[in-house]
Structures are given as C-alpha cells and as structure tokens.
Amino acid sequence: MGGRPYYEQYVGCWCMVGGWSAFWLTFFLWADVAATFGRSGPIIFVDKVCIDQVNIDRKVQGILAIPAWLACSGTLVAIFSDELLVRLWTLFELCTFVALGRTDKIRVEPALLPPASFLISMCTLLLIIWSQLLAMDDSSDKEVQSALGREFTMTVDILVRLGMCLLIFEVLAYWGRVCHRIHKQVHEVDIRTAACQEEADRAVVLRALQSLSDRHISHRTVSEDQQLDELAVAELTVKMRSQLENAFVRSLGFNRLPFKYLVASIMPLLGDMLDFLGADLRMQQLTAHEREPPSIADTLRQVAASFAFLVSPLLMCICFFCLGAFVPVILLPSCPQNWTLCLHLIGFVLSLLCWLAGQLSYTLVASMGEQEVVPDWHYLLLAAADVIAVVCLCFWYRPVRRPKCD
C-alpha cells in the first residue's frame, strides 16, 4: 500500500489549482456569495465616513453618539497595525468597549497577514507544480530536462526553495516586530496623549468617555468634577491596558499566527493531499474488480493506510512550519540584543533547519508508503508522530480563557 502510486504524475495539478482559485475567489467575494443566497452582511459603522467631518456641531454630536452606537454593536473589529494604539479615534472606540465591559467582543484582525497568506499560498502552489513537473518521467519531461540540463534544473529548484523560505521568513520577521512594538504600546497607551489631527476633537472624546463613568456626580464644583473626571480617565486607562492585552492574545493566539491564516497559507498542500487521497481510493475501487472482493477489514485497512500516509506528512510539515515560525515571530523580537544582521541570519538558519526537517519528514513518510508491504511498526511510528504533532498544534492554538470584565 503506497503513499504515492505510479499514477502520481497525472494527479493533483489542475484539481489543486482549481481548488486554490475557488477558495480565494470565495474568500475575496464572500459578501457577494452570501448576497446570492439572500443573506445580508453585517451593518458596518465606519467613524470616518459616518461622522460629519465638515460641520463642527454635527461632528460633536456624532462623536458623543459613538458610545451609544458601540453599545448596540455586536463586535468591534480592530485592524492590527502600528497605528492601532497611537491614533485617538481607535483608542476612543477601544476605551468605550472596555468601559462598557465588552472586552470579549473585541476582535483583532491583522492588516499584514491576509496579503501575506495569499502570497505564501501562491508561492506554495507554484512550488508544488514545479516539483510535480520535475517528478514526471514521461518523454516530454526528459526532453525538457536534457535541453536545460540536470544541473541547471537542480540549481533552479534549490534557489526557488531558498527564495520562498527567505520570503516567508522576512514576512514573519516583520510581523513579529510589529507584534512586539504593539505589545510594548499596550503598556504605555494613554488616550490623553494619543495622536490627533484636530486638537479640539480630544476634548470632545474625553467628554464622551467621562459620560460613561459613574464618577461624574452633579451638584459639585467645577474643580471637584474635573478632579473626578481625571481620576476616572486614569482608572479607565489602567483597566484598558490589561484588557487590551487579553483581547490581543485571544484574537492572535499565543504564537501570534491565527489558525485561519495558517490554513489559508497551506491550502495548496491540503488540496494536494485530498487529490491524491481521492485518486488512491478510486484506484483501489477499480483494481478491486480484478481480484476477489476484499473484506470489510481489508477495505478499512486500505483506507486507513491511504489516509495515514497522506495526512501524517502534512501534520508534521505544519508542526515544523509553526516551530520555524516561532523563531522570527516570538523569539527574535524578544531578544535583548538589537536587530542586527548576524542575529537575523542566525534566526533564518534556525527556521530553515526546522522547515528542512519538515521536508525530510515528508520525504521519509513517502518512502515508507512506497513499500509493497508496510511493517506494523511503521504505522506505530506514524501514529506516534501524529500524536506529537497534534499535541503541539493544540498547545499553540489552545483557546484563551475570556477575561472577567469588571
């Protein structure tokens, strides 16, 4: 029972391309797809568009009405970037959600990861197609290799893989530095010193925030009210720092790589696995007519073997990829040294070794599956590797406990 049978060069290329294209078209046009089936999307409130930026009186009324609108909102989507905790408007809306005790409804969406996931998945798709072209053993491919030269094709293959690894590492390293800067900004955030184009808006924003506090009591002097309002804003700032850190960890995960973007990045690998799994099961069905009908136990064993030799290498590759991504995203930004070229190179080598280990594990499992008779201890080894990979992924993507709002 082999993992990649003799018909492998005829399977997986165009089906994988079609599945990849359908996935990203559905992802980009999700609102149009939902509208096709009569489902309306969520009502989105954008402060820059929905608040009058010309008429001063209407602008003040709109700013003061933002807390009421946010109180009726289901979710606050914050675009995760360097400007998230610097601008007055984003801090105002985040403070409002914290003051209303709805921190668990804050969802952070990275600004960099969607295009990065698309780019990585496209590079992975091209790399798989290139690998399948090199693996073909028909006459046309041999003529192409003889015309280009075997050394040339091997050099191009190595350079393409190194270039893709370097691209992924640079994207992850930039994302890690952004996360590290914002993590530091969380402990220093203060709405009273946030950046604002018009200084007059700051007083209106503070006035709207103070209206949410129960410390503003009537029948007091102006100085007493001002002291109480400043104390309320200071307490809200301290509360916001702790609650925002919990919201970021809950949205981004402990490894700062959300699972949905990981799945989008490896979508070509998932499509390739499903293509070969379907082709393998179909080939078993066709060859079953040439011999005696197999028993139910033999059929289940064949299906389990096909599934194991296709899913196991994918799980191990994902595990080694996350381990290699841990270096530029978590480890290097947390180092006390400055971001030097030497440190950058060491991190790239460590990540490259992890990703090469994933590639070697993929090749090893494929060679195990090509045997005519697979020993039982090979299945035990695959099962142990799968358990370790699943445990590691569950540890990295374990759910974060929702904080208790005061």
Coordinates of C-alpha atoms in Angstrom, one line a residue:
M1 CA 0.0 0.0 0.0
G2 CA 2.0 3.0 -1.2
G3 CA 1.5 6.6 -0.3
R4 CA 2.3 8.0 -3.9
P5 CA 1.5 5.3 -6.5
Y6 CA 2.7 5.1 -10.1
Y7 CA 0.0 7.4 -11.4
E8 CA 1.1 10.3 -9.3
Q9 CA 2.3 12.4 -12.2
Y10 CA -1.2 12.5 -13.6
V11 CA -3.0 13.6 -10.4
G12 CA -3.2 16.7 -8.4
C13 CA -2.1 19.6 -10.6
W14 CA -5.1 21.1 -12.2
C15 CA -7.5 19.9 -9.4
M16 CA -5.3 21.7 -6.9
V17 CA -5.2 24.9 -9.0
G18 CA -8.9 24.9 -9.4
G19 CA -9.5 24.3 -5.6
W20 CA -7.0 27.0 -4.7
S21 CA -8.7 29.5 -7.1
A22 CA -12.1 28.6 -5.9
F23 CA -11.1 29.1 -2.2
W24 CA -9.6 32.5 -2.7
L25 CA -12.4 33.8 -5.0
T26 CA -14.9 32.7 -2.4
F27 CA -12.7 34.4 0.3
F28 CA -12.5 37.7 -1.6
L29 CA -16.1 37.7 -2.7
W30 CA -17.7 36.3 0.5
A31 CA -20.2 39.2 0.8
D32 CA -21.3 38.7 -2.8
V33 CA -21.6 34.9 -2.3
A34 CA -23.8 35.5 0.8
A35 CA -25.9 38.0 -1.1
T36 CA -26.5 35.5 -3.8
F37 CA -28.3 33.2 -1.3
G38 CA -30.3 36.1 0.1
R39 CA -28.2 36.7 3.2
S40 CA -27.3 40.2 4.1
G41 CA -24.0 41.0 5.6
P42 CA -23.5 42.8 8.9
I43 CA -24.1 46.5 9.3
I44 CA -20.7 48.2 9.4
F45 CA -20.1 51.5 11.2
V46 CA -17.1 53.4 10.0
D47 CA -16.5 56.6 12.1
K48 CA -14.6 58.4 9.3
V49 CA -17.5 58.0 6.9
C50 CA -20.5 58.1 9.3
I51 CA -19.4 61.2 11.2
D52 CA -19.7 64.7 9.6
Q53 CA -16.2 66.0 9.1
V54 CA -17.3 69.5 7.9
N55 CA -20.0 70.8 10.2
I56 CA -18.5 71.2 13.7
D57 CA -21.7 71.0 15.7
R58 CA -22.8 67.8 13.9
K59 CA -19.3 66.4 14.3
V60 CA -19.5 66.9 18.1
Q61 CA -23.0 65.3 18.2
G62 CA -21.6 62.3 16.2
I63 CA -18.7 61.9 18.5
L64 CA -20.9 62.0 21.6
A65 CA -23.2 59.4 20.0
I66 CA -20.4 56.9 19.3
P67 CA -20.7 55.2 22.7
A68 CA -24.4 54.6 22.2
W69 CA -23.7 53.1 18.8
L70 CA -20.9 50.9 20.1
A71 CA -23.1 49.8 23.0
C72 CA -25.5 48.3 20.4
S73 CA -22.8 46.8 18.3
G74 CA -22.1 43.1 18.3
T75 CA -18.3 43.2 17.6
L76 CA -15.6 45.8 17.4
V77 CA -13.1 44.9 14.7
A78 CA -9.7 46.5 15.2
I79 CA -7.2 46.4 12.3
F80 CA -3.9 45.3 13.9
S81 CA -1.2 47.7 12.8
D82 CA 1.4 50.1 14.1
E83 CA -1.2 52.9 14.3
L84 CA -3.8 51.0 16.3
L85 CA -2.8 52.2 19.7
V86 CA -1.5 55.6 18.6
R87 CA -4.5 57.3 17.0
L88 CA -7.1 59.0 19.1
W89 CA -10.1 57.5 17.3
T90 CA -9.1 53.9 17.6
L91 CA -8.2 54.3 21.3
F92 CA -11.6 56.1 21.9
E93 CA -13.5 53.2 20.5
L94 CA -11.4 50.6 22.3
C95 CA -11.8 52.5 25.6
T96 CA -15.5 52.7 25.0
F97 CA -15.8 48.9 24.7
V98 CA -13.6 48.4 27.8
A99 CA -15.7 50.9 29.8
L100 CA -18.9 49.1 28.7
G101 CA -17.4 45.8 29.9
R102 CA -17.5 44.2 26.4
T103 CA -13.8 43.4 26.0
D104 CA -14.7 39.8 24.9
K105 CA -16.4 41.4 21.8
I106 CA -13.2 43.0 20.5
R107 CA -11.8 41.1 17.5
V108 CA -8.3 42.0 16.2
E109 CA -7.6 41.4 12.5
P110 CA -4.0 41.7 11.3
A111 CA -3.5 44.1 8.4
L112 CA -0.5 42.2 7.1
L113 CA -1.4 38.5 7.3
P114 CA -4.2 38.4 4.7
P115 CA -2.0 39.5 1.7
A116 CA 0.9 37.5 3.2
S117 CA -1.2 34.4 3.4
F118 CA -2.3 34.9 -0.2
L119 CA 1.4 35.4 -1.3
I120 CA 2.6 32.4 0.6
S121 CA -0.1 30.1 -0.7
M122 CA 0.5 31.2 -4.3
C123 CA 4.3 30.5 -3.9
T124 CA 3.4 27.1 -2.4
L125 CA 1.2 26.4 -5.3
L126 CA 3.9 27.2 -7.8
L127 CA 6.4 25.2 -5.9
I128 CA 4.2 22.1 -5.9
I129 CA 3.6 22.5 -9.6
W130 CA 7.3 22.8 -10.2
S131 CA 8.0 19.7 -8.1
Q132 CA 5.4 17.7 -9.9
L133 CA 6.9 18.8 -13.3
L134 CA 10.3 17.6 -12.1
A135 CA 8.9 14.3 -10.9
M136 CA 7.2 13.5 -14.2
D137 CA 9.0 10.7 -16.0
D138 CA 7.4 10.9 -19.5
S139 CA 9.4 11.6 -22.7
S140 CA 8.5 15.3 -22.9
D141 CA 9.8 16.0 -19.4
K142 CA 13.0 14.1 -20.2
E143 CA 13.5 16.2 -23.3
V144 CA 13.0 19.4 -21.3
Q145 CA 15.5 18.3 -18.6
S146 CA 18.0 17.2 -21.3
A147 CA 17.6 20.6 -23.0
L148 CA 18.0 22.6 -19.8
G149 CA 20.5 20.3 -18.1
R150 CA 20.0 18.4 -14.9
E151 CA 22.4 20.6 -13.0
F152 CA 20.5 23.7 -14.1
T153 CA 17.1 22.3 -13.1
M154 CA 18.5 21.2 -9.7
T155 CA 20.1 24.6 -9.1
V156 CA 16.8 26.4 -10.0
D157 CA 14.9 24.1 -7.7
I158 CA 17.2 24.8 -4.8
L159 CA 17.2 28.6 -5.4
V160 CA 13.4 28.6 -5.7
R161 CA 13.0 26.8 -2.4
L162 CA 15.6 29.0 -0.7
G163 CA 13.9 32.1 -2.1
M164 CA 10.5 31.0 -0.9
C165 CA 11.9 30.2 2.6
L166 CA 13.6 33.6 2.7
L167 CA 10.4 35.4 1.7
I168 CA 8.3 33.6 4.3
F169 CA 10.9 34.4 7.0
E170 CA 11.0 38.1 6.1
V171 CA 7.2 38.3 6.2
L172 CA 7.1 36.5 9.6
A173 CA 10.0 38.6 10.9
Y174 CA 8.3 41.9 10.0
W175 CA 5.1 40.6 11.6
G176 CA 6.9 39.6 14.7
R177 CA 8.4 43.1 15.0
V178 CA 5.0 44.7 14.6
C179 CA 3.5 42.5 17.3
H180 CA 6.4 43.3 19.6
R181 CA 6.0 47.0 19.1
I182 CA 2.3 46.9 19.7
H183 CA 2.8 44.7 22.8
K184 CA 5.0 47.5 24.2
Q185 CA 2.5 50.1 23.2
V186 CA -0.2 48.4 25.2
H187 CA 1.6 49.0 28.4
E188 CA 2.2 52.7 27.5
V189 CA -1.2 53.5 25.9
D190 CA -2.9 56.7 27.1
I191 CA -5.8 58.3 25.3
R192 CA -4.9 61.7 26.8
T193 CA -1.7 61.8 24.8
A194 CA -2.9 60.0 21.6
A195 CA -2.2 61.5 18.2
C196 CA -5.0 63.6 16.8
Q197 CA -5.2 65.8 13.7
E198 CA -7.5 68.4 15.3
E199 CA -6.8 69.1 19.0
A200 CA -10.4 70.2 19.5
D201 CA -11.6 66.6 19.0
R202 CA -9.6 65.4 22.0
A203 CA -11.8 67.4 24.5
V204 CA -14.9 66.0 22.9
V205 CA -13.6 62.5 23.0
L206 CA -12.7 62.8 26.7
R207 CA -16.1 64.3 27.4
A208 CA -17.7 61.3 25.8
L209 CA -15.6 58.9 27.8
Q210 CA -16.3 60.7 31.0
S211 CA -20.0 60.4 30.4
L212 CA -19.6 56.6 30.6
S213 CA -18.1 56.9 34.1
D214 CA -20.3 56.8 37.1
R215 CA -17.9 59.1 38.9
H216 CA -19.4 62.3 37.4
I217 CA -21.8 63.5 40.1
S218 CA -23.9 66.6 39.8
H219 CA -24.1 69.3 42.5
R220 CA -20.4 69.5 42.7
T221 CA -18.0 72.3 41.9
V222 CA -16.2 72.6 38.6
S223 CA -12.8 71.8 40.2
E224 CA -14.2 68.7 42.0
D225 CA -15.8 67.5 38.8
Q226 CA -12.6 68.0 36.9
Q227 CA -10.6 66.0 39.5
L228 CA -13.1 63.2 39.5
D229 CA -13.1 63.1 35.7
E230 CA -9.3 63.0 35.5
L231 CA -9.4 60.1 38.1
A232 CA -12.0 58.3 36.1
V233 CA -10.0 58.6 32.8
A234 CA -6.8 57.4 34.7
E235 CA -8.6 54.3 36.1
L236 CA -10.0 53.6 32.6
T237 CA -6.5 53.8 31.1
V238 CA -5.2 51.3 33.6
K239 CA -8.1 49.0 33.0
M240 CA -7.8 49.3 29.3
R241 CA -4.1 48.3 29.3
S242 CA -4.8 45.0 31.0
Q243 CA -8.0 44.2 29.0
L244 CA -6.4 45.1 25.6
E245 CA -3.6 42.7 26.2
N246 CA -6.1 39.9 26.9
A247 CA -8.0 40.8 23.8
F248 CA -4.9 40.7 21.6
V249 CA -3.8 37.3 22.9
R250 CA -7.3 36.0 22.5
S251 CA -7.5 37.2 18.8
L252 CA -4.0 36.4 17.7
G253 CA -3.2 33.3 19.8
F254 CA -0.2 32.6 21.9
N255 CA 2.1 32.2 18.8
R256 CA 0.6 35.3 17.1
L257 CA -0.3 33.3 14.0
P258 CA -4.1 32.9 13.8
F259 CA -5.1 29.5 12.7
K260 CA -7.3 30.6 9.8
Y261 CA -4.4 32.4 8.1
L262 CA -2.2 29.3 8.6
V263 CA -4.9 27.2 6.9
A264 CA -5.1 29.7 4.1
S265 CA -1.4 29.6 3.6
I266 CA -1.2 25.8 3.3
M267 CA -4.3 25.5 1.2
P268 CA -2.4 24.1 -1.8
L269 CA -1.0 21.3 0.5
L270 CA -4.5 20.4 1.7
G271 CA -5.7 20.4 -1.9
D272 CA -2.8 18.2 -3.0
M273 CA -3.5 15.8 -0.1
L274 CA -7.2 15.5 -0.9
D275 CA -6.5 15.0 -4.7
F276 CA -4.2 12.1 -4.0
L277 CA -6.5 10.6 -1.4
G278 CA -9.4 10.6 -3.8
A279 CA -7.3 9.2 -6.6
D280 CA -5.9 6.5 -4.4
L281 CA -9.3 5.4 -3.2
R282 CA -10.6 5.4 -6.8
M283 CA -7.7 3.3 -8.0
Q284 CA -8.4 0.8 -5.2
Q285 CA -12.0 0.6 -6.3
L286 CA -11.0 0.0 -10.0
T287 CA -8.4 -2.7 -9.2
A288 CA -10.9 -4.5 -6.8
H289 CA -12.8 -5.8 -9.8
E290 CA -9.7 -7.7 -11.0
R291 CA -9.4 -9.8 -7.9
E292 CA -11.6 -11.3 -5.2
P293 CA -13.7 -8.8 -3.3
P294 CA -11.9 -7.6 -0.2
S295 CA -13.3 -8.0 3.2
I296 CA -14.6 -5.0 5.2
A297 CA -11.5 -5.2 7.4
D298 CA -9.2 -5.1 4.4
T299 CA -11.1 -2.2 2.9
L300 CA -10.9 -0.2 6.2
R301 CA -7.2 -1.1 6.4
Q302 CA -6.5 0.2 2.9
V303 CA -8.5 3.4 3.5
A304 CA -6.7 4.0 6.9
A305 CA -3.3 3.4 5.2
S306 CA -4.1 5.8 2.4
F307 CA -5.2 8.4 5.0
A308 CA -2.2 7.9 7.2
F309 CA 0.4 8.2 4.5
L310 CA -1.2 11.4 3.2
V311 CA -2.2 13.1 6.4
S312 CA 0.8 12.3 8.5
P313 CA 3.4 14.2 6.4
L314 CA 1.0 17.1 6.2
L315 CA 0.6 17.2 10.0
M316 CA 4.4 17.0 10.5
C317 CA 5.0 19.7 7.9
I318 CA 2.6 22.1 9.7
C319 CA 4.2 21.3 13.0
F320 CA 7.7 22.0 11.8
F321 CA 6.5 25.2 10.0
C322 CA 5.0 26.5 13.2
L323 CA 8.2 25.6 15.0
G324 CA 10.2 27.5 12.4
A325 CA 7.8 30.5 12.5
F326 CA 8.3 30.7 16.3
V327 CA 11.8 32.0 15.7
P328 CA 11.1 35.2 13.7
V329 CA 7.7 35.9 15.3
I330 CA 8.3 35.2 19.0
L331 CA 12.0 34.5 19.7
L332 CA 13.9 37.2 17.8
P333 CA 11.8 40.2 18.7
S334 CA 12.0 39.2 22.4
C335 CA 15.8 39.1 22.4
P336 CA 17.5 41.9 24.3
Q337 CA 20.0 42.5 21.5
N338 CA 19.4 44.9 18.7
W339 CA 18.0 43.6 15.4
T340 CA 21.4 43.1 13.8
L341 CA 22.2 41.3 10.5
C342 CA 24.0 38.5 12.4
L343 CA 21.0 37.8 14.6
H344 CA 18.8 37.9 11.6
L345 CA 21.0 35.4 9.8
I346 CA 21.0 33.0 12.8
G347 CA 17.3 33.2 13.0
F348 CA 16.9 32.4 9.3
V349 CA 19.2 29.4 9.6
L350 CA 17.2 28.0 12.6
S351 CA 13.9 28.5 10.8
L352 CA 15.4 26.9 7.6
L353 CA 16.5 23.9 9.6
C354 CA 13.0 23.4 11.0
W355 CA 11.4 23.7 7.6
L356 CA 14.0 21.3 6.1
A357 CA 13.1 18.9 8.9
G358 CA 9.5 19.1 7.7
Q359 CA 10.5 18.4 4.1
L360 CA 12.7 15.5 5.2
S361 CA 9.8 14.0 7.3
Y362 CA 7.5 14.4 4.2
T363 CA 10.0 12.5 2.0
L364 CA 10.6 9.8 4.7
V365 CA 6.9 9.1 5.1
A366 CA 6.5 9.0 1.3
S367 CA 9.4 6.4 1.0
M368 CA 7.7 4.3 3.8
G369 CA 4.5 4.3 1.8
E370 CA 6.1 3.1 -1.4
Q371 CA 7.0 -0.3 0.1
E372 CA 5.0 -3.3 -1.1
V373 CA 4.3 -4.4 2.5
V374 CA 4.5 -1.8 5.2
P375 CA 5.6 -3.2 8.6
D376 CA 3.3 -2.7 11.6
W377 CA 6.0 -0.7 13.4
H378 CA 5.9 1.9 10.6
Y379 CA 2.2 2.5 11.4
L380 CA 3.1 2.8 15.1
L381 CA 5.8 5.3 14.3
L382 CA 3.4 7.4 12.2
A383 CA 0.8 7.3 14.9
A384 CA 3.3 8.5 17.5
A385 CA 4.4 11.3 15.2
D386 CA 0.8 12.3 14.5
V387 CA 0.0 12.4 18.2
I388 CA 3.1 14.6 18.9
A389 CA 2.2 16.9 16.1
V390 CA -1.5 17.2 17.2
V391 CA -0.4 17.9 20.8
C392 CA 2.0 20.6 19.6
L393 CA -0.7 22.3 17.5
C394 CA -3.3 22.1 20.3
F395 CA -0.7 23.7 22.6
W396 CA 0.0 26.5 20.2
Y397 CA -3.7 27.1 19.3
R398 CA -5.3 26.3 22.6
P399 CA -8.3 28.6 23.4
V400 CA -7.6 31.6 25.5
R401 CA -9.8 32.0 28.6
R402 CA -12.0 35.0 28.3
P403 CA -11.2 37.7 30.9
K404 CA -13.7 38.6 33.5
C405 CA -14.9 42.1 32.9
D406 CA -15.3 44.3 35.9

